[in-house]
Coordinates of N, CA and C in Angstrom, one line a residue:
Chain A
X176 N -38.6 -0.5 14.2 CA -39.2 -1.7 14.6 C -39.1 -1.9 16.1
X177 N -40.2 -2.2 16.7 CA -40.2 -2.4 18.2 C -39.2 -3.5 18.6
X178 N -38.6 -3.3 19.8 CA -37.6 -4.3 20.2 C -37.7 -4.4 21.7
X179 N -37.2 -5.6 22.2 CA -37.1 -5.8 23.6 C -35.7 -5.3 24.0
X180 N -35.7 -4.5 25.1 CA -34.4 -3.9 25.5 C -34.0 -4.4 26.9
X181 N -32.8 -4.7 27.1 CA -32.3 -5.2 28.4 C -31.2 -4.4 28.9
X182 N -31.2 -4.2 30.2 CA -30.1 -3.4 30.9 C -29.7 -4.1 32.2
X183 N -28.5 -4.1 32.6 CA -27.4 -3.6 31.8 C -27.0 -4.6 30.8
X184 N -26.1 -4.3 29.9 CA -25.6 -5.3 28.9 C -24.6 -6.2 29.6
X185 N -23.9 -5.8 30.6 CA -22.9 -6.6 31.3 C -22.9 -6.2 32.7
X186 N -23.0 -7.2 33.6 CA -23.0 -6.9 35.0 C -22.0 -7.9 35.7
X187 N -21.1 -7.3 36.5 CA -20.2 -8.1 37.3 C -20.6 -8.0 38.8
X188 N -20.7 -9.1 39.5 CA -21.2 -9.1 40.9 C -20.4 -10.1 41.7
X189 N -20.3 -9.8 43.0 CA -19.6 -10.7 43.8 C -20.5 -11.8 44.3
X190 N -20.0 -13.0 44.4 CA -20.8 -14.2 44.9 C -21.5 -13.8 46.2
X191 N -22.8 -14.2 46.2 CA -23.6 -13.9 47.4 C -24.4 -12.6 47.3
X192 N -24.0 -11.8 46.4 CA -24.8 -10.5 46.2 C -26.1 -10.7 45.4
X193 N -27.0 -9.8 45.6 CA -28.2 -9.8 44.8 C -28.0 -9.0 43.6
X194 N -28.6 -9.5 42.5 CA -28.6 -8.8 41.2 C -30.0 -8.7 40.7
X195 N -30.3 -7.6 40.0 CA -31.6 -7.4 39.3 C -31.3 -7.1 37.8
X196 N -31.8 -8.0 37.0 CA -31.7 -7.8 35.5 C -33.0 -7.2 35.0
X197 N -32.8 -6.2 34.2 CA -34.0 -5.5 33.8 C -34.3 -5.6 32.3
X198 N -35.6 -5.6 32.0 CA -36.0 -5.8 30.6 C -37.2 -4.9 30.4
X199 N -37.2 -4.3 29.2 CA -38.4 -3.6 28.8 C -39.0 -4.3 27.6
X200 N -40.1 -5.0 27.8 CA -40.7 -5.8 26.7 C -41.3 -4.8 25.6
X201 N -41.7 -5.3 24.5 CA -42.4 -4.5 23.5 C -43.7 -4.1 24.1
X202 N -44.1 -2.9 23.9 CA -45.1 -2.2 24.7 C -46.5 -2.9 24.7
X203 N -46.9 -3.5 23.6 CA -48.2 -4.2 23.7 C -48.2 -5.7 23.9
X204 N -47.0 -6.1 24.4 CA -46.9 -7.5 24.6 C -47.3 -7.8 26.1
X205 N -47.9 -9.0 26.3 CA -48.5 -9.4 27.5 C -47.8 -10.6 28.2
X206 N -47.0 -11.3 27.4 CA -46.3 -12.5 27.9 C -44.8 -12.3 27.9
X207 N -44.2 -12.7 29.0 CA -42.8 -12.4 29.2 C -42.0 -13.6 29.6
X208 N -40.8 -13.7 29.2 CA -40.0 -14.9 29.5 C -38.5 -14.5 29.8
X209 N -37.9 -15.3 30.6 CA -36.5 -15.3 30.8 C -35.8 -16.6 30.4
X210 N -34.7 -16.5 29.6 CA -33.9 -17.6 29.3 C -32.5 -17.3 29.7
X211 N -31.7 -18.4 29.8 CA -30.3 -18.1 30.1 C -29.4 -19.0 29.2
X212 N -28.2 -18.5 29.0 CA -27.2 -19.3 28.2 C -25.9 -19.3 29.0
X213 N -25.5 -20.4 29.6 CA -24.2 -20.5 30.2 C -23.2 -20.6 29.0
X214 N -22.1 -20.0 29.2 CA -21.1 -19.9 28.1 C -20.8 -21.3 27.5
X215 N -20.9 -21.4 26.2 CA -20.6 -22.6 25.5 C -21.7 -23.6 25.6
X216 N -22.9 -23.3 26.2 CA -24.0 -24.2 26.3 C -25.2 -23.7 25.6
X217 N -26.3 -24.5 25.6 CA -27.5 -24.1 24.9 C -28.3 -23.1 25.7
X218 N -29.2 -22.4 25.0 CA -30.1 -21.5 25.7 C -31.2 -22.3 26.4
X219 N -31.4 -21.9 27.7 CA -32.3 -22.7 28.5 C -33.5 -21.8 29.0
X220 N -34.7 -22.4 29.0 CA -35.8 -21.7 29.5 C -35.8 -21.6 31.0
X221 N -36.1 -20.4 31.6 CA -36.1 -20.2 33.0 C -37.6 -20.1 33.5
X222 N -38.3 -19.1 32.9 CA -39.6 -18.8 33.4 C -40.4 -18.0 32.4
X223 N -41.8 -18.2 32.5 CA -42.7 -17.4 31.7 C -43.7 -16.7 32.7
X224 N -44.2 -15.6 32.3 CA -44.9 -14.7 33.2 C -46.1 -14.1 32.4
X225 N -47.2 -14.1 33.0 CA -48.4 -13.5 32.4 C -49.4 -13.1 33.4
X226 N -50.0 -12.0 33.2 CA -51.0 -11.5 34.1 C -50.5 -11.4 35.6
X227 N -49.3 -10.9 35.7 CA -48.7 -10.7 37.0 C -48.4 -12.0 37.8
X228 N -48.3 -13.1 37.1 CA -47.9 -14.3 37.8 C -47.1 -15.2 36.9
X229 N -46.4 -16.1 37.5 CA -45.6 -17.1 36.8 C -46.5 -18.1 36.1
X230 N -46.3 -18.3 34.8 CA -47.1 -19.3 34.1 C -46.4 -20.7 34.2
X231 N -45.1 -20.7 34.0 CA -44.3 -21.9 34.0 C -42.9 -21.6 34.4
X232 N -42.3 -22.5 35.1 CA -40.9 -22.3 35.4 C -40.1 -23.6 35.3
X233 N -38.9 -23.5 35.0 CA -38.1 -24.7 34.9 C -37.5 -25.1 36.2
X234 N -36.8 -26.2 36.2 CA -36.2 -26.7 37.5 C -35.0 -25.8 37.8
X235 N -34.5 -25.1 36.9 CA -33.4 -24.1 37.1 C -33.9 -23.0 38.0
X236 N -35.1 -22.6 37.8 CA -35.7 -21.4 38.5 C -36.1 -21.8 39.9
X237 N -35.1 -21.8 40.8 CA -35.3 -22.2 42.2 C -35.6 -21.0 43.0
X238 N -35.6 -21.2 44.3 CA -36.0 -20.1 45.2 C -35.1 -18.9 45.2
X239 N -34.0 -19.0 44.7 CA -33.1 -17.8 44.6 C -33.5 -16.8 43.5
X240 N -34.4 -17.3 42.6 CA -34.8 -16.5 41.5 C -36.2 -16.0 41.8
X241 N -36.5 -14.8 41.3 CA -37.8 -14.2 41.3 C -38.0 -13.3 40.1
X242 N -39.2 -13.1 39.7 CA -39.5 -12.2 38.6 C -40.6 -11.3 39.1
X243 N -40.6 -10.1 38.4 CA -41.6 -9.1 38.8 C -41.8 -8.1 37.7
X244 N -43.0 -7.6 37.6 CA -43.3 -6.6 36.7 C -43.7 -5.4 37.6
X245 N -42.7 -4.6 38.0 CA -43.0 -3.5 39.0 C -43.8 -2.4 38.5
X246 N -43.8 -2.2 37.2 CA -44.7 -1.1 36.6 C -45.2 -1.5 35.3
X247 N -45.7 -0.6 34.5 CA -46.3 -1.0 33.2 C -45.3 -1.3 32.1
X248 N -44.0 -1.1 32.4 CA -43.0 -1.3 31.3 C -41.9 -2.3 31.6
X249 N -41.5 -2.4 32.8 CA -40.3 -3.2 33.1 C -40.7 -4.6 33.5
X250 N -39.8 -5.5 33.3 CA -39.9 -6.9 33.7 C -38.6 -7.3 34.2
X251 N -38.5 -7.7 35.5 CA -37.2 -7.9 36.1 C -37.0 -9.4 36.5
X252 N -35.7 -9.7 36.5 CA -35.3 -11.0 37.1 C -34.3 -10.7 38.2
X253 N -34.7 -11.2 39.4 CA -33.8 -11.0 40.6 C -33.2 -12.3 41.0
X254 N -31.9 -12.3 41.2 CA -31.2 -13.4 41.8 C -30.7 -13.0 43.1
X255 N -31.2 -13.7 44.2 CA -31.1 -13.2 45.5 C -29.6 -13.3 46.0
X256 N -29.0 -14.4 45.9 CA -27.7 -14.7 46.4 C -26.9 -15.4 45.3
X257 N -26.2 -14.6 44.5 CA -25.6 -15.2 43.3 C -24.5 -16.2 43.6
X258 N -24.4 -17.2 42.8 CA -23.4 -18.2 42.8 C -22.6 -18.1 41.6
X259 N -21.4 -18.7 41.6 CA -20.5 -18.7 40.5 C -21.2 -19.3 39.3
X260 N -22.0 -20.3 39.5 CA -22.6 -21.0 38.4 C -23.8 -20.2 37.8
X261 N -24.1 -19.1 38.4 CA -25.2 -18.2 37.8 C -24.6 -17.3 36.7
X262 N -23.3 -17.4 36.5 CA -22.7 -16.6 35.4 C -23.2 -17.1 34.1
X263 N -23.8 -16.2 33.3 CA -24.4 -16.6 32.1 C -24.9 -15.4 31.3
X264 N -25.4 -15.6 30.1 CA -26.1 -14.6 29.4 C -27.6 -14.8 29.7
X265 N -28.2 -13.8 30.1 CA -29.7 -13.9 30.4 C -30.5 -13.1 29.3
X266 N -31.4 -13.8 28.7 CA -32.2 -13.2 27.7 C -33.6 -13.0 28.2
X267 N -34.2 -11.9 27.9 CA -35.6 -11.6 28.1 C -36.3 -11.7 26.8
X268 N -37.5 -12.2 26.8 CA -38.3 -12.3 25.6 C -39.8 -11.9 25.9
X269 N -40.5 -11.4 24.9 CA -41.9 -11.1 25.1 C -42.7 -11.5 23.8
X270 N -44.0 -11.7 24.0 CA -44.9 -12.0 22.9 C -46.2 -11.4 23.2
X271 N -46.9 -11.0 22.2 CA -48.2 -10.3 22.4 C -49.3 -11.3 22.9
X272 N -49.4 -12.5 22.3 CA -50.5 -13.3 22.7 C -50.1 -14.7 23.3
X273 N -48.8 -14.7 23.7 CA -48.4 -16.0 24.3 C -47.8 -17.0 23.4
X274 N -47.8 -16.6 22.1 CA -47.3 -17.6 21.1 C -45.8 -17.6 21.1
X275 N -45.2 -18.7 21.4 CA -43.8 -18.8 21.3 C -43.3 -18.5 19.9
X276 N -44.2 -18.7 18.9 CA -43.8 -18.5 17.5 C -43.7 -17.0 17.2
X277 N -44.2 -16.2 18.1 CA -44.1 -14.7 17.9 C -43.3 -14.0 19.0
X278 N -42.4 -14.8 19.7 CA -41.6 -14.2 20.7 C -40.4 -13.4 20.2
X279 N -40.2 -12.3 20.8 CA -39.0 -11.4 20.4 C -38.0 -11.5 21.6
X280 N -36.8 -11.6 21.2 CA -35.7 -11.7 22.3 C -35.0 -10.4 22.4
X281 N -34.5 -10.1 23.6 CA -33.6 -8.9 23.8 C -32.2 -9.3 23.5
X282 N -31.4 -8.3 23.7 CA -29.9 -8.5 23.4 C -29.2 -9.2 24.4
X283 N -29.8 -9.4 25.6 CA -29.1 -10.2 26.6 C -28.4 -9.3 27.6
X284 N -28.3 -9.8 28.8 CA -27.4 -9.3 29.9 C -26.4 -10.4 30.2
X285 N -25.1 -10.0 30.1 CA -24.1 -11.0 30.5 C -23.8 -10.8 32.0
X286 N -24.1 -11.8 32.8 CA -23.8 -11.7 34.2 C -22.6 -12.5 34.5
X287 N -21.6 -11.9 35.2 CA -20.4 -12.5 35.6 C -20.4 -12.5 37.2
X288 N -20.3 -13.6 37.8 CA -20.2 -13.7 39.2 C -18.8 -14.1 39.6
X289 N -18.2 -13.3 40.4 CA -16.8 -13.5 40.8 C -16.7 -13.8 42.3
Chain B
X677 N -40.9 -35.6 25.8 CA -40.6 -34.2 25.7 C -39.9 -33.9 24.4
X678 N -40.1 -32.7 23.9 CA -39.4 -32.4 22.6 C -38.0 -32.0 22.8
X679 N -37.2 -32.2 21.8 CA -35.8 -31.8 21.8 C -35.3 -31.5 20.4
X680 N -34.1 -30.9 20.3 CA -33.5 -30.7 19.0 C -32.0 -31.1 19.2
X681 N -31.5 -31.7 18.1 CA -30.1 -32.0 18.0 C -29.5 -31.4 16.8
X682 N -28.4 -30.6 17.1 CA -27.7 -30.0 16.0 C -26.4 -30.7 15.8
X683 N -26.2 -31.2 14.6 CA -25.0 -32.0 14.3 C -23.9 -31.0 13.9
X684 N -22.8 -31.1 14.7 CA -21.6 -30.3 14.5 C -21.7 -29.0 15.3
X685 N -20.8 -28.9 16.3 CA -20.8 -27.7 17.1 C -20.1 -26.5 16.3
X686 N -19.2 -26.9 15.4 CA -18.5 -26.0 14.5 C -18.6 -26.4 13.1
X687 N -18.9 -25.5 12.2 CA -18.9 -25.8 10.8 C -18.2 -24.7 10.1
X688 N -17.3 -25.0 9.2 CA -16.5 -24.1 8.4 C -16.8 -24.2 6.9
X689 N -17.1 -23.1 6.3 CA -17.3 -23.1 4.8 C -16.6 -21.9 4.2
X690 N -16.2 -22.1 3.0 CA -15.5 -21.0 2.3 C -16.5 -20.0 1.8
X691 N -16.1 -18.7 1.7 CA -17.0 -17.7 1.3 C -17.4 -18.0 -0.1
X692 N -18.7 -17.9 -0.4 CA -19.3 -18.3 -1.6 C -19.8 -19.7 -1.7
X693 N -19.4 -20.5 -0.8 CA -19.9 -21.9 -0.8 C -21.2 -22.1 -0.1
X694 N -21.8 -23.3 -0.3 CA -23.1 -23.6 0.3 C -22.9 -23.7 1.8
X695 N -23.9 -23.2 2.5 CA -24.0 -23.4 3.9 C -25.1 -24.4 4.2
X696 N -24.7 -25.4 5.0 CA -25.7 -26.4 5.5 C -25.5 -26.7 6.9
X697 N -26.5 -26.3 7.7 CA -26.4 -26.5 9.2 C -27.6 -27.5 9.5
X698 N -27.2 -28.6 10.2 CA -28.2 -29.7 10.4 C -28.9 -29.6 11.7
X699 N -30.1 -29.9 11.6 CA -30.9 -29.9 12.9 C -32.0 -31.1 12.7
X700 N -32.0 -31.9 13.7 CA -33.0 -32.9 13.8 C -33.8 -32.7 15.1
X701 N -35.1 -32.9 15.0 CA -35.9 -32.7 16.2 C -36.6 -34.0 16.7
X702 N -37.0 -34.0 17.9 CA -37.8 -35.1 18.4 C -39.1 -34.5 19.0
X703 N -40.2 -35.0 18.6 CA -41.5 -34.5 19.1 C -42.6 -35.6 18.8
X704 N -43.4 -35.8 19.7 CA -44.5 -36.7 19.5 C -45.7 -36.1 18.8
X705 N -45.7 -34.8 18.7 CA -46.8 -34.0 18.1 C -46.2 -33.1 17.1
X706 N -47.0 -32.6 16.2 CA -46.4 -31.7 15.1 C -45.7 -30.5 15.8
X707 N -44.5 -30.2 15.4 CA -43.7 -29.2 16.0 C -43.8 -27.8 15.3
X708 N -43.4 -26.8 16.1 CA -43.1 -25.5 15.5 C -41.5 -25.4 15.6
X709 N -40.9 -25.1 14.5 CA -39.4 -25.1 14.5 C -38.9 -23.7 14.1
X710 N -37.7 -23.4 14.7 CA -37.1 -22.1 14.5 C -35.6 -22.3 14.2
X711 N -35.1 -21.3 13.6 CA -33.6 -21.0 13.6 C -33.4 -19.6 14.0
X712 N -32.5 -19.5 15.0 CA -32.1 -18.2 15.5 C -30.6 -18.1 15.2
X713 N -30.2 -16.8 15.1 CA -28.8 -16.5 14.9 C -28.3 -15.6 16.0
X714 N -27.1 -15.8 16.4 CA -26.5 -14.9 17.5 C -25.1 -14.5 17.0
X715 N -25.0 -13.2 16.6 CA -23.8 -12.6 16.2 C -23.0 -12.3 17.4
X716 N -21.7 -12.2 17.3 CA -20.8 -12.0 18.5 C -21.3 -10.8 19.3
X717 N -21.4 -11.1 20.6 CA -21.8 -10.1 21.6 C -23.2 -9.5 21.3
X718 N -24.0 -10.2 20.7 CA -25.4 -9.7 20.4 C -26.4 -10.8 20.9
X719 N -27.6 -10.4 20.8 CA -28.7 -11.3 21.3 C -29.2 -12.2 20.2
X720 N -30.3 -12.9 20.5 CA -30.8 -13.8 19.5 C -31.8 -13.2 18.5
X721 N -31.5 -13.5 17.3 CA -32.3 -12.9 16.2 C -33.0 -14.0 15.5
X722 N -34.3 -13.9 15.3 CA -35.0 -15.0 14.6 C -34.7 -14.9 13.1
X723 N -34.2 -16.0 12.6 CA -33.9 -16.2 11.1 C -35.1 -16.6 10.3
X724 N -35.8 -17.6 10.8 CA -36.9 -18.1 10.2 C -37.7 -19.1 11.1
X725 N -38.9 -19.4 10.8 CA -39.7 -20.3 11.6 C -40.6 -21.1 10.7
X726 N -40.9 -22.3 11.1 CA -41.9 -23.1 10.5 C -43.0 -23.3 11.5
X727 N -44.2 -23.0 11.1 CA -45.4 -23.2 11.9 C -46.3 -24.3 11.2
X728 N -46.9 -23.9 10.2 CA -47.8 -24.8 9.4 C -47.6 -24.4 7.9
X729 N -48.2 -25.2 7.1 CA -48.2 -24.9 5.7 C -46.9 -25.3 4.9
X730 N -46.5 -24.4 4.1 CA -45.3 -24.7 3.2 C -44.1 -25.2 4.0
X731 N -43.5 -26.3 3.6 CA -42.4 -26.9 4.3 C -41.1 -26.2 4.1
X732 N -41.0 -25.5 3.0 CA -39.8 -24.8 2.7 C -40.0 -23.3 3.1
X733 N -39.2 -22.9 4.1 CA -39.4 -21.6 4.7 C -38.2 -20.7 4.4
X734 N -38.5 -19.6 4.0 CA -37.5 -18.6 3.6 C -37.3 -17.6 4.8
X735 N -36.1 -17.3 5.1 CA -35.9 -16.3 6.2 C -35.1 -15.1 5.7
X736 N -34.5 -14.4 6.7 CA -33.7 -13.3 6.4 C -32.3 -13.6 5.9
X737 N -31.7 -12.7 5.3 CA -30.3 -12.8 4.9 C -30.0 -14.0 3.9
X738 N -31.0 -14.4 3.2 CA -30.9 -15.5 2.2 C -30.9 -16.9 2.7
X739 N -31.2 -17.1 4.0 CA -31.3 -18.4 4.5 C -32.7 -19.0 4.3
X740 N -32.7 -20.3 4.2 CA -34.0 -21.0 4.1 C -33.8 -22.4 4.8
X741 N -34.9 -23.0 5.2 CA -34.9 -24.3 5.9 C -36.1 -25.1 5.4
X742 N -35.9 -26.4 5.4 CA -37.0 -27.2 4.9 C -37.4 -28.2 6.0
X743 N -38.7 -28.2 6.3 CA -39.2 -29.1 7.3 C -39.5 -30.5 6.6
X744 N -38.8 -31.5 7.1 CA -39.0 -32.9 6.5 C -39.5 -33.8 7.6
X745 N -40.8 -34.0 7.6 CA -41.4 -34.8 8.7 C -40.8 -36.2 8.7
X746 N -40.6 -36.8 7.5 CA -40.2 -38.2 7.4 C -38.8 -38.3 8.0
X747 N -38.0 -37.3 7.9 CA -36.6 -37.3 8.4 C -36.5 -36.6 9.8
X748 N -37.6 -36.1 10.3 CA -37.6 -35.3 11.5 C -36.4 -34.3 11.5
X749 N -36.3 -33.6 10.3 CA -35.2 -32.6 10.2 C -35.7 -31.3 9.8
X750 N -34.9 -30.3 10.1 CA -35.1 -28.9 9.7 C -33.8 -28.2 9.5
X751 N -33.1 -28.7 8.4 CA -31.8 -28.2 8.1 C -31.8 -26.8 7.5
X752 N -30.8 -26.0 7.9 CA -30.7 -24.6 7.4 C -29.7 -24.5 6.3
X753 N -30.1 -23.8 5.2 CA -29.2 -23.7 4.1 C -29.1 -22.3 3.6
X754 N -28.0 -22.0 2.9 CA -27.8 -20.7 2.2 C -26.9 -21.0 1.0
X755 N -27.3 -20.7 -0.2 CA -26.6 -21.1 -1.4 C -25.1 -20.6 -1.4
X756 N -24.9 -19.4 -0.9 CA -23.6 -18.8 -1.0 C -23.2 -18.0 0.3
X757 N -22.2 -18.5 1.0 CA -21.9 -17.9 2.2 C -21.2 -16.6 2.1
X758 N -21.5 -15.7 3.0 CA -20.8 -14.4 3.1 C -20.1 -14.3 4.4
X759 N -19.1 -13.5 4.4 CA -18.3 -13.3 5.6 C -19.2 -12.9 6.8
X760 N -20.2 -12.1 6.5 CA -21.0 -11.6 7.6 C -21.9 -12.7 8.2
X761 N -21.9 -13.9 7.6 CA -22.8 -15.0 8.1 C -22.1 -15.7 9.3
X762 N -20.8 -15.3 9.6 CA -20.1 -15.9 10.7 C -20.9 -15.6 12.0
X763 N -21.3 -16.6 12.7 CA -22.2 -16.4 13.9 C -22.5 -17.8 14.5
X764 N -23.2 -17.8 15.6 CA -23.7 -19.0 16.1 C -25.2 -19.2 15.8
X765 N -25.5 -20.4 15.4 CA -26.9 -20.6 14.9 C -27.6 -21.7 15.8
X766 N -28.8 -21.4 16.2 CA -29.5 -22.2 17.1 C -30.8 -22.7 16.4
X767 N -30.9 -24.0 16.4 CA -32.2 -24.6 16.1 C -33.1 -24.7 17.3
X768 N -34.4 -24.6 17.2 CA -35.2 -24.6 18.4 C -36.6 -25.2 18.0
X769 N -37.3 -25.6 19.0 CA -38.6 -26.3 18.8 C -39.6 -25.9 19.9
X770 N -40.8 -25.9 19.5 CA -41.9 -25.9 20.5 C -43.0 -26.7 19.9
X771 N -43.8 -27.3 20.8 CA -44.9 -28.1 20.3 C -46.3 -27.5 20.5
X772 N -46.3 -26.6 21.5 CA -47.6 -25.8 21.6 C -47.3 -24.4 21.3
X773 N -48.3 -23.8 20.7 CA -48.1 -22.4 20.3 C -47.7 -21.5 21.5
X774 N -48.2 -21.9 22.6 CA -48.0 -21.0 23.8 C -46.9 -21.5 24.7
X775 N -46.2 -22.5 24.2 CA -45.2 -23.2 25.1 C -43.8 -22.5 25.0
X776 N -43.0 -22.9 25.9 CA -41.6 -22.4 25.9 C -40.9 -23.0 24.7
X777 N -39.8 -22.3 24.3 CA -38.9 -22.8 23.2 C -37.8 -23.6 23.8
X778 N -37.5 -24.7 23.1 CA -36.4 -25.6 23.5 C -35.3 -25.4 22.4
X779 N -34.2 -25.0 22.9 CA -33.1 -24.7 22.0 C -32.1 -25.9 21.9
X780 N -31.5 -26.0 20.7 CA -30.3 -26.9 20.5 C -29.1 -26.3 21.1
X781 N -28.0 -27.0 21.0 CA -26.7 -26.5 21.6 C -26.0 -25.5 20.7
X782 N -26.5 -25.3 19.5 CA -25.9 -24.3 18.7 C -24.8 -24.9 17.8
X783 N -24.6 -24.2 16.6 CA -23.5 -24.5 15.7 C -22.9 -23.2 15.4
X784 N -21.6 -23.2 15.6 CA -20.8 -21.9 15.2 C -20.4 -22.1 13.8
X785 N -20.8 -21.1 13.0 CA -20.4 -21.1 11.6 C -19.2 -20.2 11.3
X786 N -18.2 -20.8 10.8 CA -17.0 -20.0 10.4 C -16.9 -19.9 8.9
X787 N -16.6 -18.7 8.4 CA -16.5 -18.4 7.0 C -15.1 -18.2 6.6
X788 N -14.6 -19.0 5.8 CA -13.2 -18.9 5.4 C -13.0 -18.1 4.1
X789 N -12.0 -17.2 4.1 CA -11.9 -16.3 2.9 C -11.4 -17.0 1.7

C-alpha cells in the first residue's frame, strides 16, 4: 500500500539552527500538508501546498517557516531559526485531489530543539 | 469555525470491555468527521471517517462510530477491547472537502489486563 514517508524520524538541533524536514508524498498526489503536534497537545494545521504554491497557512506558519517541493518527489518544511517552542512532532500529509477526506499522513518527524 | 471536543484525556477500560471514546463537534455546516489513532512512537492512522450517507461508520480493527447530528456527536466504540488498542485517539473535523483538518486534543486509551 502506498504511504507517505518522512525523514528523519527524529532530529535534535540547537536553538537558532536551521532544520529541514523531508517528506515523500504518495506519488500521484498533488496536494501536500504539514501539521505539527507539540507534546501533550493536539495536532495543528500548519500549511497546505498545491501547484508549487501555498494554498493556506495558519497563524503558526510565520516567516521562519517555509515549504518547498524541490523536485518531483520531495516536499520539505524548513524552519530557519529554531526556537525551543518549535519542539514537536511534525506530520506531512498528502492527497490526490485536495480532499481532506482522502489525506494520508506520514509517520512524523520528532524535532527536539535544545 | 469548526472544532471538536473530546471528553476525557485518558480513558481506561478492561480487556474485553466496551470501548467508548466521546467526541462532540461544532460546525455551522455539515461536517466531515474522522477518527485517527496514534500508536506509541508512530504516526497518525485513519481509523474511520464519515462523509455522507450512512451515519454508522465501520473502520479498521473493529472500531465504529455513529454520526448523530441532533447531538453533534461522533463517538467511537468497540465492543471488546484488546491490549493492542492502547493508543491515543484523535477525533477530527473538516467542513469543506478540500479544507484542512481540525483535530481534537486526543484521548489516551489504556487497556487494563
